[in-house]
PDB file of C-alpha atoms in Angstrom:
ATOM      1  CA  UNK A   1      -6.417-138.485  60.190  1.00 60.00           C
ATOM      2  CA  UNK A   2      -3.056-139.255  62.540  1.00 59.00           C
ATOM      3  CA  UNK A   3      -0.829-140.808  59.974  1.00 60.00           C
ATOM      4  CA  UNK A   4       1.944-143.842  61.462  1.00 61.00           C
ATOM      5  CA  UNK A   5       5.262-143.522  59.832  1.00 68.00           C
ATOM      6  CA  UNK A   6       4.687-147.211  58.948  1.00 89.00           C
ATOM      7  CA  UNK A   7       2.278-149.159  57.607  1.00 96.00           C
ATOM      8  CA  UNK A   8       0.526-152.316  59.857  1.00 97.00           C
ATOM      9  CA  UNK A   9      -0.424-155.397  57.904  1.00 97.00           C
ATOM     10  CA  UNK A  10      -2.303-157.860  60.768  1.00 97.00           C
ATOM     11  CA  UNK A  11      -3.491-160.944  60.115  1.00 96.00           C
ATOM     12  CA  UNK A  12      -5.820-161.044  62.679  1.00 95.00           C
ATOM     13  CA  UNK A  13      -6.985-159.181  66.194  1.00 96.00           C
ATOM     14  CA  UNK A  14      -4.922-161.038  68.484  1.00 94.00           C
ATOM     15  CA  UNK A  15      -2.309-158.339  68.750  1.00 92.00           C
ATOM     16  CA  UNK A  16      -3.379-154.797  67.360  1.00 96.00           C
ATOM     17  CA  UNK A  17      -0.447-152.385  67.586  1.00 96.00           C
ATOM     18  CA  UNK A  18      -1.187-149.217  69.671  1.00 95.00           C
ATOM     19  CA  UNK A  19      -0.363-147.374  67.010  1.00 95.00           C
ATOM     20  CA  UNK A  20      -3.950-148.295  65.081  1.00 96.00           C
ATOM     21  CA  UNK A  21      -5.747-148.599  68.199  1.00 97.00           C
ATOM     22  CA  UNK A  22      -8.116-146.134  68.504  1.00 98.00           C
ATOM     23  CA  UNK A  23      -8.742-145.375  64.863  1.00 98.00           C
ATOM     24  CA  UNK A  24     -11.692-145.302  62.332  1.00 98.00           C
ATOM     25  CA  UNK A  25     -12.416-148.378  60.726  1.00 98.00           C
ATOM     26  CA  UNK A  26     -13.754-149.162  56.828  1.00 98.00           C
ATOM     27  CA  UNK A  27     -15.399-153.060  57.202  1.00 98.00           C
ATOM     28  CA  UNK A  28     -16.123-155.021  54.145  1.00 97.00           C
ATOM     29  CA  UNK A  29     -15.384-158.016  52.074  1.00 96.00           C
ATOM     30  CA  UNK A  30     -13.624-155.421  49.841  1.00 97.00           C
ATOM     31  CA  UNK A  31     -13.317-157.851  47.270  1.00 97.00           C
ATOM     32  CA  UNK A  32     -11.565-155.715  44.696  1.00 98.00           C
ATOM     33  CA  UNK A  33     -11.198-152.607  46.265  1.00 98.00           C
ATOM     34  CA  UNK A  34     -12.905-150.975  43.279  1.00 98.00           C
ATOM     35  CA  UNK A  35     -14.575-147.431  43.145  1.00 97.00           C
ATOM     36  CA  UNK A  36     -17.585-147.942  45.133  1.00 97.00           C
ATOM     37  CA  UNK A  37     -15.863-149.509  47.899  1.00 97.00           C
ATOM     38  CA  UNK A  38     -13.362-146.140  47.327  1.00 98.00           C
ATOM     39  CA  UNK A  39     -16.158-144.447  48.473  1.00 97.00           C
ATOM     40  CA  UNK A  40     -16.452-146.067  51.915  1.00 98.00           C
ATOM     41  CA  UNK A  41     -12.450-145.448  52.205  1.00 98.00           C
ATOM     42  CA  UNK A  42     -13.212-142.193  51.808  1.00 98.00           C
ATOM     43  CA  UNK A  43     -15.559-141.331  53.846  1.00 98.00           C
ATOM     44  CA  UNK A  44     -13.543-143.669  56.692  1.00 98.00           C
ATOM     45  CA  UNK A  45     -10.628-141.228  55.838  1.00 98.00           C
ATOM     46  CA  UNK A  46     -12.296-138.009  56.149  1.00 98.00           C
ATOM     47  CA  UNK A  47     -13.421-139.163  59.979  1.00 98.00           C
ATOM     48  CA  UNK A  48      -9.766-140.123  61.017  1.00 98.00           C
ATOM     49  CA  UNK A  49      -8.664-136.650  59.769  1.00 97.00           C
ATOM     50  CA  UNK A  50     -11.167-135.367  61.518  1.00 97.00           C
ATOM     51  CA  UNK A  51     -11.014-137.618  64.649  1.00 97.00           C
ATOM     52  CA  UNK A  52      -6.867-136.830  64.186  1.00 97.00           C
ATOM     53  CA  UNK A  53      -6.698-141.359  64.492  1.00 97.00           C
ATOM     54  CA  UNK A  54      -5.429-144.113  62.371  1.00 98.00           C
ATOM     55  CA  UNK A  55      -7.447-145.250  59.750  1.00 98.00           C
ATOM     56  CA  UNK A  56      -7.477-148.736  59.123  1.00 98.00           C
ATOM     57  CA  UNK A  57      -9.242-151.580  56.453  1.00 98.00           C
ATOM     58  CA  UNK A  58     -11.095-154.617  58.099  1.00 98.00           C
ATOM     59  CA  UNK A  59     -11.598-157.123  55.699  1.00 98.00           C
ATOM     60  CA  UNK A  60     -12.263-161.332  55.595  1.00 97.00           C
ATOM     61  CA  UNK A  61     -10.322-163.899  54.406  1.00 96.00           C
ATOM     62  CA  UNK A  62     -10.995-166.163  52.303  1.00 95.00           C
ATOM     63  CA  UNK A  63     -14.068-165.036  51.244  1.00 94.00           C
ATOM     64  CA  UNK A  64     -17.344-165.899  52.933  1.00 92.00           C
ATOM     65  CA  UNK A  65     -19.182-167.705  49.906  1.00 92.00           C
ATOM     66  CA  UNK A  66     -16.216-170.271  49.484  1.00 94.00           C
ATOM     67  CA  UNK A  67     -16.495-170.772  53.012  1.00 93.00           C
ATOM     68  CA  UNK A  68     -20.481-171.967  52.775  1.00 91.00           C
ATOM     69  CA  UNK A  69     -19.631-173.310  49.190  1.00 91.00           C
ATOM     70  CA  UNK A  70     -18.641-176.781  48.771  1.00 90.00           C
ATOM     71  CA  UNK A  71     -15.473-176.230  47.457  1.00 88.00           C
ATOM     72  CA  UNK A  72     -13.933-172.409  46.385  1.00 89.00           C
ATOM     73  CA  UNK A  73     -16.002-171.082  42.909  1.00 92.00           C
ATOM     74  CA  UNK A  74     -15.604-167.157  43.925  1.00 95.00           C
ATOM     75  CA  UNK A  75     -13.600-165.528  41.056  1.00 96.00           C
ATOM     76  CA  UNK A  76     -11.523-163.397  43.300  1.00 97.00           C
ATOM     77  CA  UNK A  77     -10.269-160.016  42.137  1.00 98.00           C
ATOM     78  CA  UNK A  78      -7.999-159.565  45.365  1.00 98.00           C
ATOM     79  CA  UNK A  79      -6.493-161.366  47.946  1.00 96.00           C
ATOM     80  CA  UNK A  80      -4.655-160.063  51.220  1.00 96.00           C
ATOM     81  CA  UNK A  81      -1.740-159.542  49.582  1.00 96.00           C
ATOM     82  CA  UNK A  82      -2.933-157.392  47.176  1.00 97.00           C
ATOM     83  CA  UNK A  83      -5.695-155.391  49.316  1.00 98.00           C
ATOM     84  CA  UNK A  84      -2.863-154.945  51.344  1.00 98.00           C
ATOM     85  CA  UNK A  85      -1.142-153.248  48.309  1.00 97.00           C
ATOM     86  CA  UNK A  86      -4.188-151.229  47.609  1.00 98.00           C
ATOM     87  CA  UNK A  87      -4.469-150.476  51.693  1.00 98.00           C
ATOM     88  CA  UNK A  88      -1.273-148.835  51.355  1.00 98.00           C
ATOM     89  CA  UNK A  89      -1.577-147.136  48.079  1.00 97.00           C
ATOM     90  CA  UNK A  90      -4.543-145.241  49.825  1.00 98.00           C
ATOM     91  CA  UNK A  91      -2.879-143.754  52.825  1.00 97.00           C
ATOM     92  CA  UNK A  92      -4.469-145.943  55.412  1.00 98.00           C
ATOM     93  CA  UNK A  93      -2.616-146.104  57.729  1.00 97.00           C
ATOM     94  CA  UNK A  94      -2.932-151.089  58.074  1.00 98.00           C
ATOM     95  CA  UNK A  95      -4.639-153.001  56.983  1.00 98.00           C
ATOM     96  CA  UNK A  96      -6.376-156.538  59.751  1.00 98.00           C
ATOM     97  CA  UNK A  97      -7.412-159.340  57.523  1.00 97.00           C
ATOM     98  CA  UNK A  98      -9.505-161.700  59.601  1.00 96.00           C
ATOM     99  CA  UNK A  99      -9.845-165.310  59.262  1.00 96.00           C
ATOM    100  CA  UNK A 100     -13.291-166.243  58.215  1.00 95.00           C
ATOM    101  CA  UNK A 101     -14.499-169.573  59.328  1.00 94.00           C
ATOM    102  CA  UNK A 102     -18.016-171.260  59.796  1.00 94.00           C
ATOM    103  CA  UNK A 103     -16.954-170.125  63.491  1.00 95.00           C
ATOM    104  CA  UNK A 104     -16.857-166.620  62.872  1.00 95.00           C
ATOM    105  CA  UNK A 105     -19.902-166.398  61.079  1.00 94.00           C
ATOM    106  CA  UNK A 106     -21.714-168.074  64.267  1.00 95.00           C
ATOM    107  CA  UNK A 107     -20.275-165.413  66.419  1.00 96.00           C
ATOM    108  CA  UNK A 108     -23.663-163.432  67.821  1.00 97.00           C
ATOM    109  CA  UNK A 109     -23.955-160.004  66.549  1.00 97.00           C
ATOM    110  CA  UNK A 110     -23.323-157.878  70.092  1.00 97.00           C
ATOM    111  CA  UNK A 111     -20.510-160.256  70.612  1.00 97.00           C
ATOM    112  CA  UNK A 112     -18.694-159.490  67.192  1.00 97.00           C
ATOM    113  CA  UNK A 113     -18.699-155.839  68.756  1.00 97.00           C
ATOM    114  CA  UNK A 114     -17.790-155.701  72.141  1.00 97.00           C
ATOM    115  CA  UNK A 115     -14.790-158.433  70.841  1.00 97.00           C
ATOM    116  CA  UNK A 116     -13.354-157.014  67.712  1.00 97.00           C
ATOM    117  CA  UNK A 117     -14.357-153.330  67.337  1.00 98.00           C
ATOM    118  CA  UNK A 118     -14.205-152.538  71.102  1.00 97.00           C
ATOM    119  CA  UNK A 119     -11.426-155.138  72.482  1.00 97.00           C
ATOM    120  CA  UNK A 120      -9.605-155.596  69.509  1.00 97.00           C
ATOM    121  CA  UNK A 121      -9.586-151.985  68.158  1.00 98.00           C
ATOM    122  CA  UNK A 122     -10.353-149.648  70.520  1.00 98.00           C
ATOM    123  CA  UNK A 123     -12.606-148.568  67.566  1.00 98.00           C
ATOM    124  CA  UNK A 124     -13.686-144.684  67.317  1.00 98.00           C
ATOM    125  CA  UNK A 125     -15.883-144.309  63.961  1.00 98.00           C
ATOM    126  CA  UNK A 126     -16.551-147.261  61.686  1.00 98.00           C
ATOM    127  CA  UNK A 127     -17.684-146.936  57.577  1.00 98.00           C
ATOM    128  CA  UNK A 128     -19.237-149.578  55.348  1.00 97.00           C
ATOM    129  CA  UNK A 129     -21.068-150.083  51.899  1.00 96.00           C
ATOM    130  CA  UNK A 130     -25.321-149.891  53.150  1.00 94.00           C
ATOM    131  CA  UNK A 131     -25.398-153.783  52.256  1.00 91.00           C
ATOM    132  CA  UNK A 132     -22.981-155.157  55.101  1.00 94.00           C
ATOM    133  CA  UNK A 133     -24.475-157.534  57.505  1.00 94.00           C
ATOM    134  CA  UNK A 134     -22.113-159.704  60.353  1.00 94.00           C
ATOM    135  CA  UNK A 135     -22.729-162.440  63.068  1.00 94.00           C
ATOM    136  CA  UNK A 136     -25.115-164.595  63.147  1.00 94.00           C
ATOM    137  CA  UNK A 137     -27.820-164.268  61.040  1.00 93.00           C
ATOM    138  CA  UNK A 138     -26.668-161.303  59.530  1.00 93.00           C
ATOM    139  CA  UNK A 139     -27.957-160.545  62.312  1.00 95.00           C
ATOM    140  CA  UNK A 140     -25.472-157.245  62.459  1.00 95.00           C
ATOM    141  CA  UNK A 141     -27.852-154.389  60.753  1.00 95.00           C
ATOM    142  CA  UNK A 142     -26.905-151.363  59.799  1.00 95.00           C
ATOM    143  CA  UNK A 143     -29.735-150.594  62.087  1.00 96.00           C
ATOM    144  CA  UNK A 144     -28.445-152.918  65.034  1.00 96.00           C
ATOM    145  CA  UNK A 145     -24.602-151.074  64.289  1.00 97.00           C
ATOM    146  CA  UNK A 146     -25.651-147.523  64.350  1.00 97.00           C
ATOM    147  CA  UNK A 147     -28.029-148.474  67.530  1.00 97.00           C
ATOM    148  CA  UNK A 148     -24.439-150.091  69.309  1.00 97.00           C
ATOM    149  CA  UNK A 149     -22.181-147.203  67.773  1.00 97.00           C
ATOM    150  CA  UNK A 150     -24.509-144.818  69.682  1.00 97.00           C
ATOM    151  CA  UNK A 151     -24.791-146.972  72.975  1.00 96.00           C
ATOM    152  CA  UNK A 152     -20.610-147.746  72.905  1.00 95.00           C
ATOM    153  CA  UNK A 153     -19.800-144.524  72.091  1.00 95.00           C
ATOM    154  CA  UNK A 154     -17.972-144.640  68.390  1.00 97.00           C
ATOM    155  CA  UNK A 155     -19.569-142.769  65.176  1.00 97.00           C
ATOM    156  CA  UNK A 156     -21.441-145.294  62.540  1.00 98.00           C
ATOM    157  CA  UNK A 157     -21.595-143.597  58.886  1.00 97.00           C
ATOM    158  CA  UNK A 158     -23.461-146.478  55.708  1.00 97.00           C
ATOM    159  CA  UNK A 159     -22.825-145.370  52.543  1.00 96.00           C
ATOM    160  CA  UNK A 160     -24.712-146.045  49.538  1.00 94.00           C
ATOM    161  CA  UNK A 161     -23.838-147.864  46.485  1.00 90.00           C
ATOM    162  CA  UNK A 162     -21.991-146.105  43.889  1.00 92.00           C
ATOM    163  CA  UNK A 163     -24.067-146.517  40.681  1.00 87.00           C
ATOM    164  CA  UNK A 164     -22.222-146.449  36.848  1.00 85.00           C
ATOM    165  CA  UNK A 165     -25.254-146.613  34.101  1.00 81.00           C
ATOM    166  CA  UNK A 166     -28.132-148.313  35.741  1.00 82.00           C
ATOM    167  CA  UNK A 167     -26.398-150.865  38.064  1.00 90.00           C
ATOM    168  CA  UNK A 168     -24.247-150.376  40.647  1.00 93.00           C
ATOM    169  CA  UNK A 169     -20.181-151.029  40.669  1.00 95.00           C
ATOM    170  CA  UNK A 170     -20.364-154.295  41.877  1.00 96.00           C
ATOM    171  CA  UNK A 171     -17.371-156.941  42.389  1.00 97.00           C
ATOM    172  CA  UNK A 172     -19.683-159.180  39.896  1.00 96.00           C
ATOM    173  CA  UNK A 173     -19.557-156.699  37.360  1.00 97.00           C
ATOM    174  CA  UNK A 174     -15.647-156.308  37.261  1.00 98.00           C
ATOM    175  CA  UNK A 175     -15.927-160.051  37.249  1.00 98.00           C
ATOM    176  CA  UNK A 176     -18.101-160.064  34.043  1.00 97.00           C
ATOM    177  CA  UNK A 177     -15.797-157.737  32.499  1.00 98.00           C
ATOM    178  CA  UNK A 178     -12.566-159.671  33.008  1.00 98.00           C
ATOM    179  CA  UNK A 179     -14.189-162.776  32.076  1.00 97.00           C
ATOM    180  CA  UNK A 180     -15.192-161.483  28.725  1.00 97.00           C
ATOM    181  CA  UNK A 181     -11.767-159.834  27.743  1.00 97.00           C
ATOM    182  CA  UNK A 182     -13.595-156.392  28.696  1.00 98.00           C
ATOM    183  CA  UNK A 183     -10.099-155.064  30.664  1.00 98.00           C
ATOM    184  CA  UNK A 184     -10.680-151.249  29.877  1.00 97.00           C
ATOM    185  CA  UNK A 185     -14.300-151.309  31.789  1.00 97.00           C
ATOM    186  CA  UNK A 186     -13.135-153.613  34.791  1.00 98.00           C
ATOM    187  CA  UNK A 187     -11.027-150.939  35.042  1.00 98.00           C
ATOM    188  CA  UNK A 188     -13.464-147.871  34.470  1.00 97.00           C
ATOM    189  CA  UNK A 189     -14.533-150.011  36.878  1.00 98.00           C
ATOM    190  CA  UNK A 190     -11.980-150.475  39.892  1.00 98.00           C
ATOM    191  CA  UNK A 191     -10.707-147.257  38.851  1.00 98.00           C
ATOM    192  CA  UNK A 192      -7.270-148.551  38.574  1.00 98.00           C
ATOM    193  CA  UNK A 193      -5.786-150.732  36.404  1.00 98.00           C
ATOM    194  CA  UNK A 194      -6.508-154.516  37.693  1.00 98.00           C
ATOM    195  CA  UNK A 195      -3.176-156.507  38.623  1.00 98.00           C
ATOM    196  CA  UNK A 196      -2.301-160.133  38.905  1.00 98.00           C
ATOM    197  CA  UNK A 197       0.709-161.965  41.057  1.00 96.00           C
ATOM    198  CA  UNK A 198       2.671-164.989  41.054  1.00 96.00           C
ATOM    199  CA  UNK A 199       5.745-167.090  41.888  1.00 96.00           C
ATOM    200  CA  UNK A 200       7.744-167.277  38.693  1.00 95.00           C
ATOM    201  CA  UNK A 201       7.850-171.594  37.861  1.00 92.00           C
ATOM    202  CA  UNK A 202       9.700-172.825  35.115  1.00 84.00           C
ATOM    203  CA  UNK A 203       7.421-173.879  31.975  1.00 71.00           C
ATOM    204  CA  UNK A 204       7.909-175.474  28.627  1.00 64.00           C
ATOM    205  CA  UNK A 205      10.074-173.272  27.181  1.00 62.00           C
ATOM    206  CA  UNK A 206       8.719-172.946  24.025  1.00 64.00           C
ATOM    207  CA  UNK A 207       8.262-169.948  24.150  1.00 59.00           C
ATOM    208  CA  UNK A 208      12.057-168.663  24.290  1.00 63.00           C
ATOM    209  CA  UNK A 209      11.898-171.700  21.085  1.00 61.00           C
ATOM    210  CA  UNK A 210       9.962-168.592  19.838  1.00 67.00           C
ATOM    211  CA  UNK A 211      11.687-166.244  20.593  1.00 68.00           C
ATOM    212  CA  UNK A 212       9.837-164.821  23.486  1.00 85.00           C
ATOM    213  CA  UNK A 213      10.915-165.876  27.398  1.00 88.00           C
ATOM    214  CA  UNK A 214       8.200-165.823  29.092  1.00 92.00           C
ATOM    215  CA  UNK A 215       7.454-165.343  32.696  1.00 94.00           C
ATOM    216  CA  UNK A 216       4.925-167.618  34.096  1.00 94.00           C
ATOM    217  CA  UNK A 217       3.085-168.430  36.722  1.00 95.00           C
ATOM    218  CA  UNK A 218      -0.692-170.288  37.862  1.00 93.00           C
ATOM    219  CA  UNK A 219      -3.352-168.327  38.635  1.00 95.00           C
ATOM    220  CA  UNK A 220      -6.329-169.576  40.651  1.00 93.00           C
ATOM    221  CA  UNK A 221      -8.180-172.602  39.921  1.00 91.00           C
ATOM    222  CA  UNK A 222     -11.150-170.354  40.189  1.00 94.00           C
ATOM    223  CA  UNK A 223      -9.900-167.107  38.242  1.00 94.00           C
ATOM    224  CA  UNK A 224     -12.460-166.513  35.169  1.00 94.00           C
ATOM    225  CA  UNK A 225      -9.811-164.252  33.259  1.00 96.00           C
ATOM    226  CA  UNK A 226     -11.164-164.352  29.754  1.00 96.00           C
ATOM    227  CA  UNK A 227      -8.189-166.687  28.072  1.00 94.00           C
ATOM    228  CA  UNK A 228      -6.131-164.179  24.985  1.00 95.00           C
ATOM    229  CA  UNK A 229      -3.143-161.762  24.741  1.00 97.00           C
ATOM    230  CA  UNK A 230      -2.742-158.836  27.013  1.00 98.00           C
ATOM    231  CA  UNK A 231      -0.760-155.962  26.914  1.00 98.00           C
ATOM    232  CA  UNK A 232       0.461-155.423  30.554  1.00 98.00           C
ATOM    233  CA  UNK A 233       2.955-153.823  32.953  1.00 98.00           C
ATOM    234  CA  UNK A 234       5.403-155.937  34.837  1.00 98.00           C
ATOM    235  CA  UNK A 235       6.502-155.084  38.663  1.00 97.00           C
ATOM    236  CA  UNK A 236       9.595-157.370  39.158  1.00 95.00           C
ATOM    237  CA  UNK A 237      11.473-156.570  42.247  1.00 90.00           C
ATOM    238  CA  UNK A 238      10.534-152.756  42.654  1.00 89.00           C
ATOM    239  CA  UNK A 239      11.282-151.919  38.917  1.00 95.00           C
ATOM    240  CA  UNK A 240       8.581-151.456  36.450  1.00 97.00           C
ATOM    241  CA  UNK A 241       8.736-153.550  33.006  1.00 97.00           C
ATOM    242  CA  UNK A 242       6.636-153.380  29.834  1.00 97.00           C
ATOM    243  CA  UNK A 243       4.984-156.427  28.311  1.00 97.00           C
ATOM    244  CA  UNK A 244       2.643-159.043  26.260  1.00 97.00           C
ATOM    245  CA  UNK A 245       1.157-162.025  28.165  1.00 97.00           C
ATOM    246  CA  UNK A 246      -0.706-164.405  26.957  1.00 94.00           C
ATOM    247  CA  UNK A 247      -3.405-167.272  28.752  1.00 94.00           C
ATOM    248  CA  UNK A 248      -4.161-170.276  27.651  1.00 86.00           C
ATOM    249  CA  UNK A 249      -2.639-172.540  25.033  1.00 64.00           C
ATOM    250  CA  UNK A 250      -5.444-173.949  22.274  1.00 58.00           C
ATOM    251  CA  UNK A 251      -2.423-174.993  20.068  1.00 53.00           C
ATOM    252  CA  UNK A 252      -0.815-177.084  22.962  1.00 55.00           C
ATOM    253  CA  UNK A 253      -1.931-178.427  26.143  1.00 58.00           C
ATOM    254  CA  UNK A 254      -4.651-175.820  27.363  1.00 54.00           C
ATOM    255  CA  UNK A 255      -5.496-177.967  30.558  1.00 62.00           C
ATOM    256  CA  UNK A 256      -4.635-175.544  33.903  1.00 69.00           C
ATOM    257  CA  UNK A 257      -2.272-173.663  31.094  1.00 81.00           C
ATOM    258  CA  UNK A 258      -0.317-170.375  33.126  1.00 90.00           C
ATOM    259  CA  UNK A 259       0.023-166.950  32.893  1.00 94.00           C
ATOM    260  CA  UNK A 260       3.087-166.519  30.676  1.00 94.00           C
ATOM    261  CA  UNK A 261       4.177-162.600  30.121  1.00 95.00           C
ATOM    262  CA  UNK A 262       6.986-162.262  27.927  1.00 96.00           C
ATOM    263  CA  UNK A 263       9.191-159.198  29.641  1.00 96.00           C
ATOM    264  CA  UNK A 264      10.447-155.899  27.213  1.00 96.00           C
ATOM    265  CA  UNK A 265      13.913-155.524  27.485  1.00 92.00           C
ATOM    266  CA  UNK A 266      14.584-157.886  30.070  1.00 92.00           C
ATOM    267  CA  UNK A 267      16.698-161.072  30.665  1.00 89.00           C
ATOM    268  CA  UNK A 268      17.216-162.015  34.051  1.00 89.00           C
ATOM    269  CA  UNK A 269      16.566-165.227  35.890  1.00 90.00           C
ATOM    270  CA  UNK A 270      13.905-164.766  38.147  1.00 93.00           C
ATOM    271  CA  UNK A 271      12.409-168.197  38.905  1.00 93.00           C
ATOM    272  CA  UNK A 272      10.975-168.301  42.363  1.00 95.00           C
ATOM    273  CA  UNK A 273      10.457-164.837  42.595  1.00 95.00           C
ATOM    274  CA  UNK A 274       6.708-162.886  43.104  1.00 96.00           C
ATOM    275  CA  UNK A 275       6.258-160.760  40.079  1.00 97.00           C
ATOM    276  CA  UNK A 276       2.478-158.646  40.278  1.00 98.00           C
ATOM    277  CA  UNK A 277       0.899-158.273  36.682  1.00 98.00           C
ATOM    278  CA  UNK A 278      -1.364-155.111  35.924  1.00 98.00           C
ATOM    279  CA  UNK A 279      -3.425-155.627  32.539  1.00 98.00           C
ATOM    280  CA  UNK A 280      -3.832-152.867  30.135  1.00 98.00           C
ATOM    281  CA  UNK A 281      -5.596-154.040  27.188  1.00 98.00           C
ATOM    282  CA  UNK A 282      -6.842-157.286  25.608  1.00 98.00           C
ATOM    283  CA  UNK A 283      -5.454-157.199  22.873  1.00 98.00           C
ATOM    284  CA  UNK A 284      -7.231-160.322  20.937  1.00 97.00           C
ATOM    285  CA  UNK A 285      -8.202-163.533  22.136  1.00 94.00           C
ATOM    286  CA  UNK A 286      -6.918-167.136  21.168  1.00 89.00           C
ATOM    287  CA  UNK A 287      -6.712-168.402  17.896  1.00 87.00           C
ATOM    288  CA  UNK A 288      -4.873-171.990  16.610  1.00 85.00           C
ATOM    289  CA  UNK A 289      -2.508-171.590  13.840  1.00 87.00           C
ATOM    290  CA  UNK A 290      -1.330-173.415  10.720  1.00 86.00           C
ATOM    291  CA  UNK A 291       2.316-172.976  11.628  1.00 86.00           C
ATOM    292  CA  UNK A 292       5.356-172.091  13.991  1.00 85.00           C
ATOM    293  CA  UNK A 293       5.835-169.190  11.312  1.00 88.00           C
ATOM    294  CA  UNK A 294       2.313-168.084  11.195  1.00 90.00           C
ATOM    295  CA  UNK A 295       1.980-168.177  15.000  1.00 87.00           C
ATOM    296  CA  UNK A 296       5.138-166.167  15.566  1.00 89.00           C
ATOM    297  CA  UNK A 297       4.198-163.448  12.895  1.00 92.00           C
ATOM    298  CA  UNK A 298       1.341-162.925  15.488  1.00 92.00           C
ATOM    299  CA  UNK A 299       3.306-162.494  18.510  1.00 92.00           C
ATOM    300  CA  UNK A 300       4.729-159.889  17.026  1.00 94.00           C
ATOM    301  CA  UNK A 301       1.944-158.078  15.598  1.00 96.00           C
ATOM    302  CA  UNK A 302       0.645-158.490  19.644  1.00 96.00           C
ATOM    303  CA  UNK A 303       4.169-157.388  20.619  1.00 97.00           C
ATOM    304  CA  UNK A 304       4.095-154.103  18.491  1.00 97.00           C
ATOM    305  CA  UNK A 305       0.182-153.688  19.701  1.00 97.00           C
ATOM    306  CA  UNK A 306       1.189-153.834  23.468  1.00 98.00           C
ATOM    307  CA  UNK A 307       3.885-151.122  22.622  1.00 97.00           C
ATOM    308  CA  UNK A 308       2.010-149.098  21.514  1.00 98.00           C
ATOM    309  CA  UNK A 309      -0.767-149.166  23.723  1.00 98.00           C
ATOM    310  CA  UNK A 310       1.924-149.301  26.671  1.00 98.00           C
ATOM    311  CA  UNK A 311       2.752-145.740  25.404  1.00 97.00           C
ATOM    312  CA  UNK A 312      -0.216-144.383  25.632  1.00 97.00           C
ATOM    313  CA  UNK A 313      -1.304-145.528  28.558  1.00 97.00           C
ATOM    314  CA  UNK A 314      -1.665-143.174  32.067  1.00 97.00           C
ATOM    315  CA  UNK A 315      -3.169-143.595  35.705  1.00 98.00           C
ATOM    316  CA  UNK A 316      -6.579-143.909  36.035  1.00 98.00           C
ATOM    317  CA  UNK A 317      -6.641-141.950  39.423  1.00 97.00           C
ATOM    318  CA  UNK A 318      -4.574-141.421  41.850  1.00 97.00           C
ATOM    319  CA  UNK A 319      -4.712-144.724  43.670  1.00 98.00           C
ATOM    320  CA  UNK A 320      -3.316-145.912  40.154  1.00 98.00           C
ATOM    321  CA  UNK A 321      -0.557-144.311  40.024  1.00 97.00           C
ATOM    322  CA  UNK A 322       0.829-145.127  43.531  1.00 97.00           C
ATOM    323  CA  UNK A 323       0.164-148.630  42.872  1.00 97.00           C
ATOM    324  CA  UNK A 324       3.407-147.216  40.309  1.00 97.00           C
ATOM    325  CA  UNK A 325       2.328-149.684  37.115  1.00 97.00           C
ATOM    326  CA  UNK A 326       1.979-146.800  35.436  1.00 95.00           C
ATOM    327  CA  UNK A 327       4.021-143.090  36.050  1.00 86.00           C
ATOM    328  CA  UNK A 328       1.894-140.176  34.898  1.00 77.00           C
TER     329      UNK A 328
END
């Protein structure tokens, strides 16, 4: 693989730099970048090394399922920024995020190959999951793309779904685990610690009054993350801190609650800044208390549990280490 001196984040394919043209392209929705997706990525990178060309990920935003629904509904695991962070950590030379729309879905499969894979990217290889289809009427089947590759001179590989237990590793399994508080199960399927991000906003300052000032940010309306208390690692401006976080306010107004992270050994004004929070474990579900003193006592216990989890945390993979939340 010919690595470039910088990582390229492309919004669309209107102006693809020469540095990433002619490469091997891993193509798919890739929500989650889970271990099944990573098996596609590894083949793409290996093919790129053999050809001495760049390795690029081509993905789509928003998710096609949200485009065709009456309103967005899908609990997304990785939006464009997270995908770019993961692609860079995996050692790709770049990621291209194509805006997905009904118009794009109506492009005939041969035209999709011509416009995007050949003209825009000059792809020398394409790798995808065995269930990937594209183009109008999903006519871009694996068989079709392999035939196009033979005809137009680029290599094509399709990778079977990776299984764990009796089921394939899938984004839906990760979502289901997170909705039930199964952080460890979700992280195992992902091969890294799931992370979320947001811009810190002012809250009701109730945490500060309780001795636990928090950095608050909103989760997407479609988030199905289990309400409760989590042990977390927080990236702030390139630095990493431990913390304990809560989602949901059963004792107060619990309509669209923020995600609230109490960052250990931290006292800075970060309003308006973006932070990233990796979920290490689910400590407990939401509870109500008879008094604020009882609530504070439980928060003290949650903090102690989080500190133990953080001290014992180790990277789940090379990718997890590269993301920088947890050191070896």
